[in-house]
């Protein structure tokens, strides 16, 4: 229970610190840059996921076609 309390206090402290930093123009710019980097990272991960999904779908379709040919 003590660990949960520390976690919640740390989380709340982080939000308060981010709010205070965001009020300063330099801090706002720094947080905007961090946000842009996170967005770029998540976009790249999403693109890689969709590429892998398309590759697996292609393999599954070719296996399905091969199974259908063998069944006929």
Tab-separated table of C-alpha atoms in Angstrom:
chain	number	residue	atom	x	y	z
A	1	UNK	CA	0.000	0.000	0.000
A	2	UNK	CA	2.906	2.308	0.762
A	3	UNK	CA	4.279	1.826	-2.765
A	4	UNK	CA	0.940	2.791	-4.285
A	5	UNK	CA	0.890	5.961	-2.221
A	6	UNK	CA	4.388	6.921	-3.397
A	7	UNK	CA	3.389	6.160	-6.992
A	8	UNK	CA	0.314	8.397	-6.771
A	9	UNK	CA	2.314	11.179	-5.103
A	10	UNK	CA	4.984	10.939	-7.796
A	11	UNK	CA	2.378	11.015	-10.528
A	12	UNK	CA	0.678	14.068	-9.016
A	13	UNK	CA	4.053	15.775	-8.538
A	14	UNK	CA	4.910	15.140	-12.173
A	15	UNK	CA	1.682	16.723	-13.338
A	16	UNK	CA	2.244	19.752	-11.123
A	17	UNK	CA	5.840	20.125	-12.338
A	18	UNK	CA	4.763	19.830	-15.991
A	19	UNK	CA	2.090	22.474	-15.433
A	20	UNK	CA	4.589	24.864	-13.858
A	21	UNK	CA	7.166	24.238	-16.604
A	22	UNK	CA	4.519	24.747	-19.291
A	23	UNK	CA	3.800	28.271	-17.991
A	24	UNK	CA	7.337	29.418	-18.891
A	25	UNK	CA	7.784	30.061	-22.653
A	26	UNK	CA	11.072	28.121	-22.724
A	27	UNK	CA	9.492	25.266	-20.827
A	28	UNK	CA	6.501	25.333	-23.153
A	29	UNK	CA	8.834	25.044	-26.157
A	30	UNK	CA	10.731	22.174	-24.519
A	31	UNK	CA	7.517	20.287	-23.751
A	32	UNK	CA	6.294	20.912	-27.310
A	33	UNK	CA	9.544	19.426	-28.650
A	34	UNK	CA	9.176	16.366	-26.406
A	35	UNK	CA	5.586	15.980	-27.582
A	36	UNK	CA	6.676	16.209	-31.233
A	37	UNK	CA	9.336	13.537	-30.703
A	38	UNK	CA	6.857	11.235	-28.972
A	39	UNK	CA	4.367	11.744	-31.806
A	40	UNK	CA	7.057	10.969	-34.396
A	41	UNK	CA	8.040	7.813	-32.499
A	42	UNK	CA	4.464	6.561	-32.193
A	43	UNK	CA	3.846	7.291	-35.880
A	44	UNK	CA	6.891	5.222	-36.844
A	45	UNK	CA	5.793	2.358	-34.598
A	46	UNK	CA	2.319	2.490	-36.148
A	47	UNK	CA	3.736	2.411	-39.671
A	48	UNK	CA	5.962	-0.555	-38.819
A	49	UNK	CA	3.019	-2.385	-37.261
A	50	UNK	CA	0.833	-1.818	-40.330
A	51	UNK	CA	3.659	-2.965	-42.627
A	52	UNK	CA	4.110	-6.179	-40.629
A	53	UNK	CA	0.360	-6.730	-40.567
A	54	UNK	CA	0.166	-6.362	-44.357
A	55	UNK	CA	3.099	-8.762	-44.778
A	56	UNK	CA	1.444	-11.373	-42.541
A	57	UNK	CA	-1.890	-10.919	-44.329
A	58	UNK	CA	-0.119	-11.551	-47.643
A	59	UNK	CA	1.497	-14.716	-46.325
A	60	UNK	CA	-1.828	-15.919	-44.898
A	61	UNK	CA	-3.571	-15.275	-48.217
A	62	UNK	CA	-0.922	-17.237	-50.144
A	63	UNK	CA	-1.174	-20.134	-47.675
A	64	UNK	CA	-4.963	-20.090	-48.024
A	65	UNK	CA	-4.644	-20.157	-51.837
A	66	UNK	CA	-2.153	-23.007	-51.694
A	67	UNK	CA	-4.421	-24.986	-49.367
A	68	UNK	CA	-7.369	-24.411	-51.696
A	69	UNK	CA	-5.336	-25.654	-54.686
A	70	UNK	CA	-4.278	-28.765	-52.789
A	71	UNK	CA	-7.875	-29.407	-51.697
A	72	UNK	CA	-9.062	-29.232	-55.322
